[in-house]
Tab-separated table of C-alpha atoms and ligand atoms in Angstrom:
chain	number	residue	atom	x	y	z
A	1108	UNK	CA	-12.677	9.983	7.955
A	1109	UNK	CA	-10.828	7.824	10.359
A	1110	UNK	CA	-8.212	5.203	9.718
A	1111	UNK	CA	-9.735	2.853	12.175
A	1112	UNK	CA	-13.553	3.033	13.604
A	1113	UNK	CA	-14.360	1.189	17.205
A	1114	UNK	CA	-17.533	-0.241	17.970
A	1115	UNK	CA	-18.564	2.907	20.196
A	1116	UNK	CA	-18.241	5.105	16.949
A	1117	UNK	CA	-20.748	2.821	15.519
A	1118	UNK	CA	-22.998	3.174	18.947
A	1119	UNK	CA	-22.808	7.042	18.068
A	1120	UNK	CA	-24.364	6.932	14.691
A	1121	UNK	CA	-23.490	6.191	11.413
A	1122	UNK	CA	-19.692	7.619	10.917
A	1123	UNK	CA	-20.013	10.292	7.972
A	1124	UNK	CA	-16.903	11.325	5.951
A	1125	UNK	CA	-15.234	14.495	5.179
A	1126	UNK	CA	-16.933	14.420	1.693
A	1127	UNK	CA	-20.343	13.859	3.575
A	1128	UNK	CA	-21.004	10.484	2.766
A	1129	UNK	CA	-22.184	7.743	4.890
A	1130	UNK	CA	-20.349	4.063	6.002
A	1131	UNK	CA	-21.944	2.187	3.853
A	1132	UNK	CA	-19.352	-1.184	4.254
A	1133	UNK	CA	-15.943	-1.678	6.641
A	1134	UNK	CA	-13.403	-4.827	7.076
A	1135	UNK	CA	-13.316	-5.645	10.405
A	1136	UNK	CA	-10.745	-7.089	12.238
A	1137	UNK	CA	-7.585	-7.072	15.056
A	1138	UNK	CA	-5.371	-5.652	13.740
A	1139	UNK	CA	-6.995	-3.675	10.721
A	1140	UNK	CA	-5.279	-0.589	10.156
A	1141	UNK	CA	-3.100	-2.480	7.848
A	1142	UNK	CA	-6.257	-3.635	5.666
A	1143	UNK	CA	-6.166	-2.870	1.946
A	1144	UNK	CA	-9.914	-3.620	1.233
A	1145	UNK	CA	-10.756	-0.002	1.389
A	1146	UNK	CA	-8.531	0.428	-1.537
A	1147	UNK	CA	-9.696	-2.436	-3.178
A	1148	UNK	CA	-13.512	-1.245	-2.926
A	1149	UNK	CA	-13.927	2.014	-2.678
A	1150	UNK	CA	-13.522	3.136	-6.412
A	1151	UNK	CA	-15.858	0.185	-7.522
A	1152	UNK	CA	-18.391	1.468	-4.889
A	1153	UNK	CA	-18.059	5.446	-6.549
A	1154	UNK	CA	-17.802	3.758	-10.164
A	1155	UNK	CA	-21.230	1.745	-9.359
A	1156	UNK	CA	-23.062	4.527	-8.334
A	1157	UNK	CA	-23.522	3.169	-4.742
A	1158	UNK	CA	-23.668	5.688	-2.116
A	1159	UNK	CA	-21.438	6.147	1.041
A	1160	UNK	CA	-17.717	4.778	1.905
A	1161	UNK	CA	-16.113	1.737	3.455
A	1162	UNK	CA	-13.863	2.034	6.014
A	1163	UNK	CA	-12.059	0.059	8.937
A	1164	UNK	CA	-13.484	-1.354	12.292
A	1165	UNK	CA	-11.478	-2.117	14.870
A	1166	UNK	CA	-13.469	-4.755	17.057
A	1167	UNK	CA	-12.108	-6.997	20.346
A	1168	UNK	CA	-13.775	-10.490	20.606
A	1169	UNK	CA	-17.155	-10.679	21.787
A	1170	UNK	CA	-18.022	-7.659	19.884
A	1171	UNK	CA	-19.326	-8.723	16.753
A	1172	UNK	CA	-23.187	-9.862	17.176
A	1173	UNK	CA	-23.139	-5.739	18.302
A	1174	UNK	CA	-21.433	-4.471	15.345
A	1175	UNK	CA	-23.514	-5.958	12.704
A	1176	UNK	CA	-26.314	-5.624	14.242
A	1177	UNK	CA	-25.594	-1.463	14.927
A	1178	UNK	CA	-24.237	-1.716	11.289
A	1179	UNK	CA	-27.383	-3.276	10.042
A	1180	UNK	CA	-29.882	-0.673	12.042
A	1181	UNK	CA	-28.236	2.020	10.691
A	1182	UNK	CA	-28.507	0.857	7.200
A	1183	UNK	CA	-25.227	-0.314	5.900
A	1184	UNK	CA	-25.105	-2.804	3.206
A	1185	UNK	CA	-22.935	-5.152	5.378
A	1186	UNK	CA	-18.991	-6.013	6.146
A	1187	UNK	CA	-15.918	-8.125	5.437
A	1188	UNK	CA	-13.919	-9.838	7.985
A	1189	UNK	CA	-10.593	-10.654	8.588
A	1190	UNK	CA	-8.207	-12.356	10.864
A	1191	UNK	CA	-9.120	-13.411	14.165
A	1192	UNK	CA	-13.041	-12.639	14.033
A	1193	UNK	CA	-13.994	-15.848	11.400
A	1194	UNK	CA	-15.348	-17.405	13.428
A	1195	UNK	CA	-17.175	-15.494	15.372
A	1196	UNK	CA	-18.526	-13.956	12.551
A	1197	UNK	CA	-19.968	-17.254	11.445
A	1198	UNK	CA	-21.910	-17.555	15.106
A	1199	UNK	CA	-23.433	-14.424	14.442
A	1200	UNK	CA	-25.068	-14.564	11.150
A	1201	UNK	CA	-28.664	-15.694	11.299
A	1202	UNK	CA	-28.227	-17.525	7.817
A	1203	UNK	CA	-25.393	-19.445	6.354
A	1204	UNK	CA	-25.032	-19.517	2.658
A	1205	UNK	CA	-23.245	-23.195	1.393
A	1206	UNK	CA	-19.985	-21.194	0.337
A	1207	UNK	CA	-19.798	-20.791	4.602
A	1208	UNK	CA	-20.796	-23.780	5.896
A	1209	UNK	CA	-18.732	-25.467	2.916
A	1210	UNK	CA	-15.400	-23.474	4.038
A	1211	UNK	CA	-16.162	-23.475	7.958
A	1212	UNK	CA	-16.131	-19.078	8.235
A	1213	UNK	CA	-17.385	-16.029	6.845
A	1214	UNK	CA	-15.729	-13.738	5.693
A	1215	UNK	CA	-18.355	-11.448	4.319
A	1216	UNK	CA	-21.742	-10.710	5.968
A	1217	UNK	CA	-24.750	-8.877	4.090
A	1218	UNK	CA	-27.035	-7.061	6.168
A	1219	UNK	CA	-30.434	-7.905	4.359
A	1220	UNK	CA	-34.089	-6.961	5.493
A	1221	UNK	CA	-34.568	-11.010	6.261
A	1222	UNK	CA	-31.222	-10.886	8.852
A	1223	UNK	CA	-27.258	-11.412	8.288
A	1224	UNK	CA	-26.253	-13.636	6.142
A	1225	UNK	CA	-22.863	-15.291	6.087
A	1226	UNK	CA	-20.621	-16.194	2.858
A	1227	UNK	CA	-17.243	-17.000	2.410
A	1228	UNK	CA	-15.545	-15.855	-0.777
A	1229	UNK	CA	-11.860	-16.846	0.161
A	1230	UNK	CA	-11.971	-20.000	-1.644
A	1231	UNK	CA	-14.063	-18.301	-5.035
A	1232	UNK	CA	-11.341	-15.854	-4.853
A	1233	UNK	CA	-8.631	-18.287	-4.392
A	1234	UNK	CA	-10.136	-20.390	-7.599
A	1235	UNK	CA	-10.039	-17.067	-9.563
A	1236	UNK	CA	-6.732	-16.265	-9.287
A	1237	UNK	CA	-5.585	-19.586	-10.168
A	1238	UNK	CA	-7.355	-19.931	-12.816
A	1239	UNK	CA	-6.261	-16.340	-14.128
A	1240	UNK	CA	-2.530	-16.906	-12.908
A	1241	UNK	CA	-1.693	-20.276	-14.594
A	1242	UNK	CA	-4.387	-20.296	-16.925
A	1243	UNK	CA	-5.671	-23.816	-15.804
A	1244	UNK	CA	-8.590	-24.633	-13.641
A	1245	UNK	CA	-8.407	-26.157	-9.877
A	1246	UNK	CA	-9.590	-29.153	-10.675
A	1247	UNK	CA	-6.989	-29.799	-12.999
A	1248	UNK	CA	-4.356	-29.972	-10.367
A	1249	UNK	CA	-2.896	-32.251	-7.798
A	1250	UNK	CA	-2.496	-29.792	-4.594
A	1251	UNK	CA	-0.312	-29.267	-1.718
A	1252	UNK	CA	-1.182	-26.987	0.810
A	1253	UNK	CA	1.352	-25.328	3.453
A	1254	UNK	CA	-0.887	-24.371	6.438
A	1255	UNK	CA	-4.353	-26.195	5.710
A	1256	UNK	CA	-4.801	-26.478	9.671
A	1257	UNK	CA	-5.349	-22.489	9.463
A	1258	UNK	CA	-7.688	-20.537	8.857
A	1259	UNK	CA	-7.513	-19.413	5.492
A	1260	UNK	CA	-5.347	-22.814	4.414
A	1261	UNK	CA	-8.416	-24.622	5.362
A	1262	UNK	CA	-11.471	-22.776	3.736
A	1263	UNK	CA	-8.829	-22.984	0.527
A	1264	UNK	CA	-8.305	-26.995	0.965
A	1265	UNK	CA	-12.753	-27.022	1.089
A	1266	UNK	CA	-12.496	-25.218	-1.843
A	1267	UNK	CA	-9.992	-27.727	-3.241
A	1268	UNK	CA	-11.865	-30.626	-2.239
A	1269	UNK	CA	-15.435	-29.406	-3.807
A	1270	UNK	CA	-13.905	-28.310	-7.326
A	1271	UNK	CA	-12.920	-32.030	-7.099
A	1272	UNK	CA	-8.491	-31.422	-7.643
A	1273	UNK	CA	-6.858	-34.823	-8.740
A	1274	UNK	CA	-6.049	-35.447	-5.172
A	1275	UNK	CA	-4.945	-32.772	-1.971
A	1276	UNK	CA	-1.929	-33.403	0.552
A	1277	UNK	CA	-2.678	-30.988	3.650
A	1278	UNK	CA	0.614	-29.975	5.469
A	1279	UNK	CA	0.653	-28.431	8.696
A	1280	UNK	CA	2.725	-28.179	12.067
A	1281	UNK	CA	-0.387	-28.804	14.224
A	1282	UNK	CA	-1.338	-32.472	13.024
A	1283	UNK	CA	-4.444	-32.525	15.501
A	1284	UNK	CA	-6.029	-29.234	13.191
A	1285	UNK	CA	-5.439	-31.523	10.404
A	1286	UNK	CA	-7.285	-34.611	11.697
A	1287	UNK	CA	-10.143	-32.228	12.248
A	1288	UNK	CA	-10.330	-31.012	8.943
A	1289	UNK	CA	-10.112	-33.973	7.321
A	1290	UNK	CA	-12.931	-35.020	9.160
A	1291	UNK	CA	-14.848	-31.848	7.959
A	1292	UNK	CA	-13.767	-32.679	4.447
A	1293	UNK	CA	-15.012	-36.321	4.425
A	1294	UNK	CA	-18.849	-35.108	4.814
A	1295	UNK	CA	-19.207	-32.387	2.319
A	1296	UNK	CA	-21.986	-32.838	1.241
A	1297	UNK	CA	-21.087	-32.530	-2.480
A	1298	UNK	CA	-20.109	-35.414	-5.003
A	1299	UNK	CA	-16.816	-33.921	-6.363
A	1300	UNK	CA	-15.153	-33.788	-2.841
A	1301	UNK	CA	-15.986	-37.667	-2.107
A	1302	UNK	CA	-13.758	-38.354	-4.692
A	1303	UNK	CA	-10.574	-36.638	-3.932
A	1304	UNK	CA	-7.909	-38.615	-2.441
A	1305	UNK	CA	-6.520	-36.672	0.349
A	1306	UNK	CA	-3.495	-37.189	2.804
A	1307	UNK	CA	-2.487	-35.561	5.800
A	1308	UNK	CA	1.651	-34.547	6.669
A	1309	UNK	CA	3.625	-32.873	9.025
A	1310	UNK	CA	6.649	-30.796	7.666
A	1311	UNK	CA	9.067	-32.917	9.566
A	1312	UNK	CA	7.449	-35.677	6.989
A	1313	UNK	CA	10.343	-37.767	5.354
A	1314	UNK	CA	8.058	-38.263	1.964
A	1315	UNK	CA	7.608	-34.914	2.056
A	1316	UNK	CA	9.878	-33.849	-0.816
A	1317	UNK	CA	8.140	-36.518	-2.495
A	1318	UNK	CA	4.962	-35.425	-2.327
A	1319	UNK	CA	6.251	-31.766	-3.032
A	1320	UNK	CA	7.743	-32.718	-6.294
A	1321	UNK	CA	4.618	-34.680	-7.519
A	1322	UNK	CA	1.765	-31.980	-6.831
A	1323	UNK	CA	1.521	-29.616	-9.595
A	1324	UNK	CA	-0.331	-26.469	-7.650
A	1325	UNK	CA	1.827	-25.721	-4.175
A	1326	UNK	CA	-0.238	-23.286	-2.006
A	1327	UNK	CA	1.445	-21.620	0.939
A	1328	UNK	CA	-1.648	-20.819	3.602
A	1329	UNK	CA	1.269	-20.513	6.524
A	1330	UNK	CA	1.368	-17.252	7.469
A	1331	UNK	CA	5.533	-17.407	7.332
A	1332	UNK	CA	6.321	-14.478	4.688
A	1333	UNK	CA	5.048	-11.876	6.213
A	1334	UNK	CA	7.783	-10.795	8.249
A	1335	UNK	CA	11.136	-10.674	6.494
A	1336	UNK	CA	13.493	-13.060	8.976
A	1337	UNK	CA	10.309	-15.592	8.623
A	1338	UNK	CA	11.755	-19.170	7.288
A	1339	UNK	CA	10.649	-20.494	4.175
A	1340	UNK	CA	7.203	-22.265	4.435
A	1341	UNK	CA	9.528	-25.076	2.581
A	1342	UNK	CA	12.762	-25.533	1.379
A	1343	UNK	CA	12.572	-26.074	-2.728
A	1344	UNK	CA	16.477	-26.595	-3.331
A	1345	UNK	CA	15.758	-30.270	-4.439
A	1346	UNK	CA	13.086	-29.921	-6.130
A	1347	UNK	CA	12.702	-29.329	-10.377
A	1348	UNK	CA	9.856	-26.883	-10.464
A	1349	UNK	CA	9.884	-26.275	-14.482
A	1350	UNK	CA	6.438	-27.904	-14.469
A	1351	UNK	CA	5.033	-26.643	-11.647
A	1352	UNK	CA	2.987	-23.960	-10.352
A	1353	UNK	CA	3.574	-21.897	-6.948
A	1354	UNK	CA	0.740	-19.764	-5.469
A	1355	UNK	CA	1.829	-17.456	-2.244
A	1356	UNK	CA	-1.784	-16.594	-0.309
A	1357	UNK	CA	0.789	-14.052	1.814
A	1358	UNK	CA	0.429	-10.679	-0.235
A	1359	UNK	CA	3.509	-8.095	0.040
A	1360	UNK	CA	4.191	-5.734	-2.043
A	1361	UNK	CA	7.505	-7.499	-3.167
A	1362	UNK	CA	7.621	-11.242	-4.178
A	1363	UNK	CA	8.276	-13.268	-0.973
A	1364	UNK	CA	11.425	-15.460	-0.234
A	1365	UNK	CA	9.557	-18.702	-1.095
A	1366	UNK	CA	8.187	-17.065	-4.285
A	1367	UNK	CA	11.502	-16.227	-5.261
A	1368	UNK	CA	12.737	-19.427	-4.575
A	1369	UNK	CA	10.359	-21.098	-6.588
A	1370	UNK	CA	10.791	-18.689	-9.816
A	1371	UNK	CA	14.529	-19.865	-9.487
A	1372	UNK	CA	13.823	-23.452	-9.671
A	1373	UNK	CA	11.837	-22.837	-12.826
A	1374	UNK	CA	7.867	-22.676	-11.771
A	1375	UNK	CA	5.069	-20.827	-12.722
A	1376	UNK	CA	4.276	-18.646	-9.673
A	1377	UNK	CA	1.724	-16.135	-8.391
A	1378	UNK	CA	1.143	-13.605	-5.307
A	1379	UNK	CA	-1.769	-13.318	-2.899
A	1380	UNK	CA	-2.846	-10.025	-3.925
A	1381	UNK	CA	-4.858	-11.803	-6.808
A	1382	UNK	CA	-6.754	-13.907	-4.547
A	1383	UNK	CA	-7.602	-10.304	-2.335
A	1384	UNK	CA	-8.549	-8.812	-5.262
A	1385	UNK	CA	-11.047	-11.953	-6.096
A	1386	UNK	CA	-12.688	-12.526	-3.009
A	1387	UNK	CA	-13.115	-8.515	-3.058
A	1388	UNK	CA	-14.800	-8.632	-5.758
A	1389	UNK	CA	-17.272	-11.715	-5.041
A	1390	UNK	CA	-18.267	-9.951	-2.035
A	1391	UNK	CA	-18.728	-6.482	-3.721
A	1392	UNK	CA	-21.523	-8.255	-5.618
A	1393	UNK	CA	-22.683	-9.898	-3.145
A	1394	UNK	CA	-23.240	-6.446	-1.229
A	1395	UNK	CA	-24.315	-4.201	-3.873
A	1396	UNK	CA	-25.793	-6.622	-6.551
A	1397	UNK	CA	-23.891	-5.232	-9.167
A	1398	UNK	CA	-21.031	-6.592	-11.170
A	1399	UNK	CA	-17.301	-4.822	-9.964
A	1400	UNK	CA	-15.087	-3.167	-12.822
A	1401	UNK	CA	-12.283	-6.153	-11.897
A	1402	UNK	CA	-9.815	-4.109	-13.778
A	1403	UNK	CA	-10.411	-0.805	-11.935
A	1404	UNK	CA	-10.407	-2.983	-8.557
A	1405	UNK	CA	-6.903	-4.279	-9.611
A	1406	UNK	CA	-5.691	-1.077	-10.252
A	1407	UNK	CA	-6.673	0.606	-6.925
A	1408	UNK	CA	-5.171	-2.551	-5.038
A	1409	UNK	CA	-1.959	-2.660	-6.845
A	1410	UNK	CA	-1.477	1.149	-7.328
A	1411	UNK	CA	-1.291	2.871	-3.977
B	156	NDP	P1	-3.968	-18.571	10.830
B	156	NDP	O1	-3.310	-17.900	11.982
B	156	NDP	O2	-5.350	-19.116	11.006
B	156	NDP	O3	-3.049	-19.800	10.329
B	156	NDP	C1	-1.664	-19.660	10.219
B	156	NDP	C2	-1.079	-20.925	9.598
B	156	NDP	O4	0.338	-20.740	9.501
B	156	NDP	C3	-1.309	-22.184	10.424
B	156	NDP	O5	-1.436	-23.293	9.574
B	156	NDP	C4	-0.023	-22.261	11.237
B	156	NDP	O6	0.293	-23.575	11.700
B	156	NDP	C5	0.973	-21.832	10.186
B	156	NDP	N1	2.228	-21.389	10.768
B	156	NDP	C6	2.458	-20.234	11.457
B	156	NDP	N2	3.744	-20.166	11.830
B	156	NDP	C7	4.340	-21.321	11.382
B	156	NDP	C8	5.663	-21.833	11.457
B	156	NDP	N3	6.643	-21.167	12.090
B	156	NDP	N4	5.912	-23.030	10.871
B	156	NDP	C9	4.929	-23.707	10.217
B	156	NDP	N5	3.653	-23.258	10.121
B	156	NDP	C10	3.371	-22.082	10.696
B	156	NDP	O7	-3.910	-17.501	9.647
B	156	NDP	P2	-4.806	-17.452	8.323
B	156	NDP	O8	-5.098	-18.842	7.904
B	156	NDP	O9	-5.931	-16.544	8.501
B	156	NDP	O10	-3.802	-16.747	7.284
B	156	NDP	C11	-2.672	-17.447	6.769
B	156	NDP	C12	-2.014	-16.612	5.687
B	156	NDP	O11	-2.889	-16.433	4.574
B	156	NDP	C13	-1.654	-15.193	6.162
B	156	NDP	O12	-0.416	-14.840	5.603
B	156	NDP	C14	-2.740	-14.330	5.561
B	156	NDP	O13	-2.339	-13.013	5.335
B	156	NDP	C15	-2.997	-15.062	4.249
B	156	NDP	N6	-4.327	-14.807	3.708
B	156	NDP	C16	-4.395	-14.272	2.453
B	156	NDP	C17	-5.605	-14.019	1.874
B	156	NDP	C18	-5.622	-13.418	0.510
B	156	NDP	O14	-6.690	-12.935	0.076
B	156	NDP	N7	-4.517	-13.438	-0.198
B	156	NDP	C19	-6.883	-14.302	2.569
B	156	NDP	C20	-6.700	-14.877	3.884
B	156	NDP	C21	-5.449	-15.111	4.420
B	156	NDP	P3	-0.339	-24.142	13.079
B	156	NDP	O15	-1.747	-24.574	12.730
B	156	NDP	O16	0.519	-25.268	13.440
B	156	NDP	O17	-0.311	-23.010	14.066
């Protein structure tokens, strides 16, 4: 098996591993060498009785429509997708389920006899882990969120908005992303999210610390933790966390600087390796029809 498949592996047949079994799913993305969802899926796919392997595909912009539609002629079940392809993915589906259109990408298409249809399972998976993490639901919450004007941060402040939270502040450094957004937000078409109260900041926002120390869920969507000289998403030195909850969407293996940070000043805090191993398992299901082992998911993400 490779680490990485192209597009012209996929034009050369279905790619067969050294055990003899078939691609059955793949992550694609640019980079995705780095992906875990192989890990994450692969022993719920043997444990389930399903057939074949997932592995990663490497594909450029523009090459998408090609790939699932290769992927769907040559019978896999479908394929996750990850940073930059979104988007694109969303154009190509010939169906949108709500959870896409809701969130505004896809990160999960299923190849079905009727076409490909989109879903988005970032913001189920980022519900589940908050929910499992602090033991309270999203809608009991009054949310910040670091990054909304990205990708992820927004899908996650949809998901916000349609549990109905107490009310959402949306931070980012791009303010025009923001004012889009908010505009998507306002005509959901679902009666929680007309009730949420939301409001837009920049980080150079002098009530910022204000509305920092009054939310009670803080969600970093910035990508700033990945890299170790990154600067915190925010600065927490003022701020009493004790009642507070912190959740980091960056997953490393070690507790980011901002995590840490937040621990110190007494809050509840969790990593985004919880919300991977959520949205990994919504779209399992949503490929194979079965129910995941959740457990033996979280062990294969969090053990090698
Ligand atoms: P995007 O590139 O779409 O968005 C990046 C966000 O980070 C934007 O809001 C951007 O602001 C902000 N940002 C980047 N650099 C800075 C900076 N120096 N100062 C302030 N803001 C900054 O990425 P995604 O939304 O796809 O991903 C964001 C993070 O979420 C990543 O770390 C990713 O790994 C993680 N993620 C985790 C998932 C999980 O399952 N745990 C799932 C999906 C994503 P601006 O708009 O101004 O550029």
């Amino acid at each position: 098996m490779k680490a990485v498949y192209t597009l012209e592996d996929l034009r050369a047949g279905l790619p067969v591993n050294e055990a003899g079994q078939e691609l059955c799913l793949a992550v694609v993305g640019n980079p995705v060498e780095h992906s875990k969802s192989p890990q994450l899926h692969q022993a719920a796919l043997e444990q389930a009785g399903v057939a074949g392997f997932y592995g990663r595909l490497h594909l450029e912009a523009g090459e998408l429509a090609q790939a699932f539609a290769l992927g769907r002629s040559l019978g896999m079940l479908g394929m996750n997708v990850t940073v930059p392809h979104k988007h694109e993915a969303m154009a190509a589906c010939d169906r949108l389920d709500e959870s896409a259109e809701f969130l505004g990408a896809v990160n999960t298409v299923c190849f079905t006899p009727e076409g490909l249809v989109g879903y988005n399972t970032d913001g189920g998976g980022l519900s589940l882990a908050v929910a499992e993490a602090f033991s309270q639901s999203l809608n009991d919450f009054e949310v910040t969120i670091l990054g909304a004007g990205g990708g992820a941060g927004a899908a996650v402040a949809a998901q916000c908005a349609i549990e109905g939270v107490k009310s959402l502040h949306l931070v980012n450094r791009s303010m025009d992303k923001l004012a889009i957004l908010q505009q998507h937000l306002s005509v959901l078409p679902v009666e929680a999210a007309a009730d949420v109260d939301i409001s837009n900041h920049s980080f150079a926002d002098t009530d910022l610390p204000e509305v920092l120390a009054k939310s009670s869920l803080i969600i970093n969507a910035t990508s700033l933790g990945l890299n170790s000289d990154d600067a915190l998403p925010c600065d927490l030195a003022s701020i009493d966390a004790s009642n507070q909850c912190y959740y980091d969407m960056v997953y490393q293996p070690d507790l980011t600087p901002w995590l840490q940070q937040a621990q110190s000043r007494g809050a509840k805090i969790a990593d985004g390796l919880t919300m991977l191993l959520h949205q990994g398992a919504l779209a399992f299901k949503l490929f194979t029809h079965k129910q995941p082992d959740i457990e033996l998911m979280r062990r294969s993400l969090y053990t090698k």
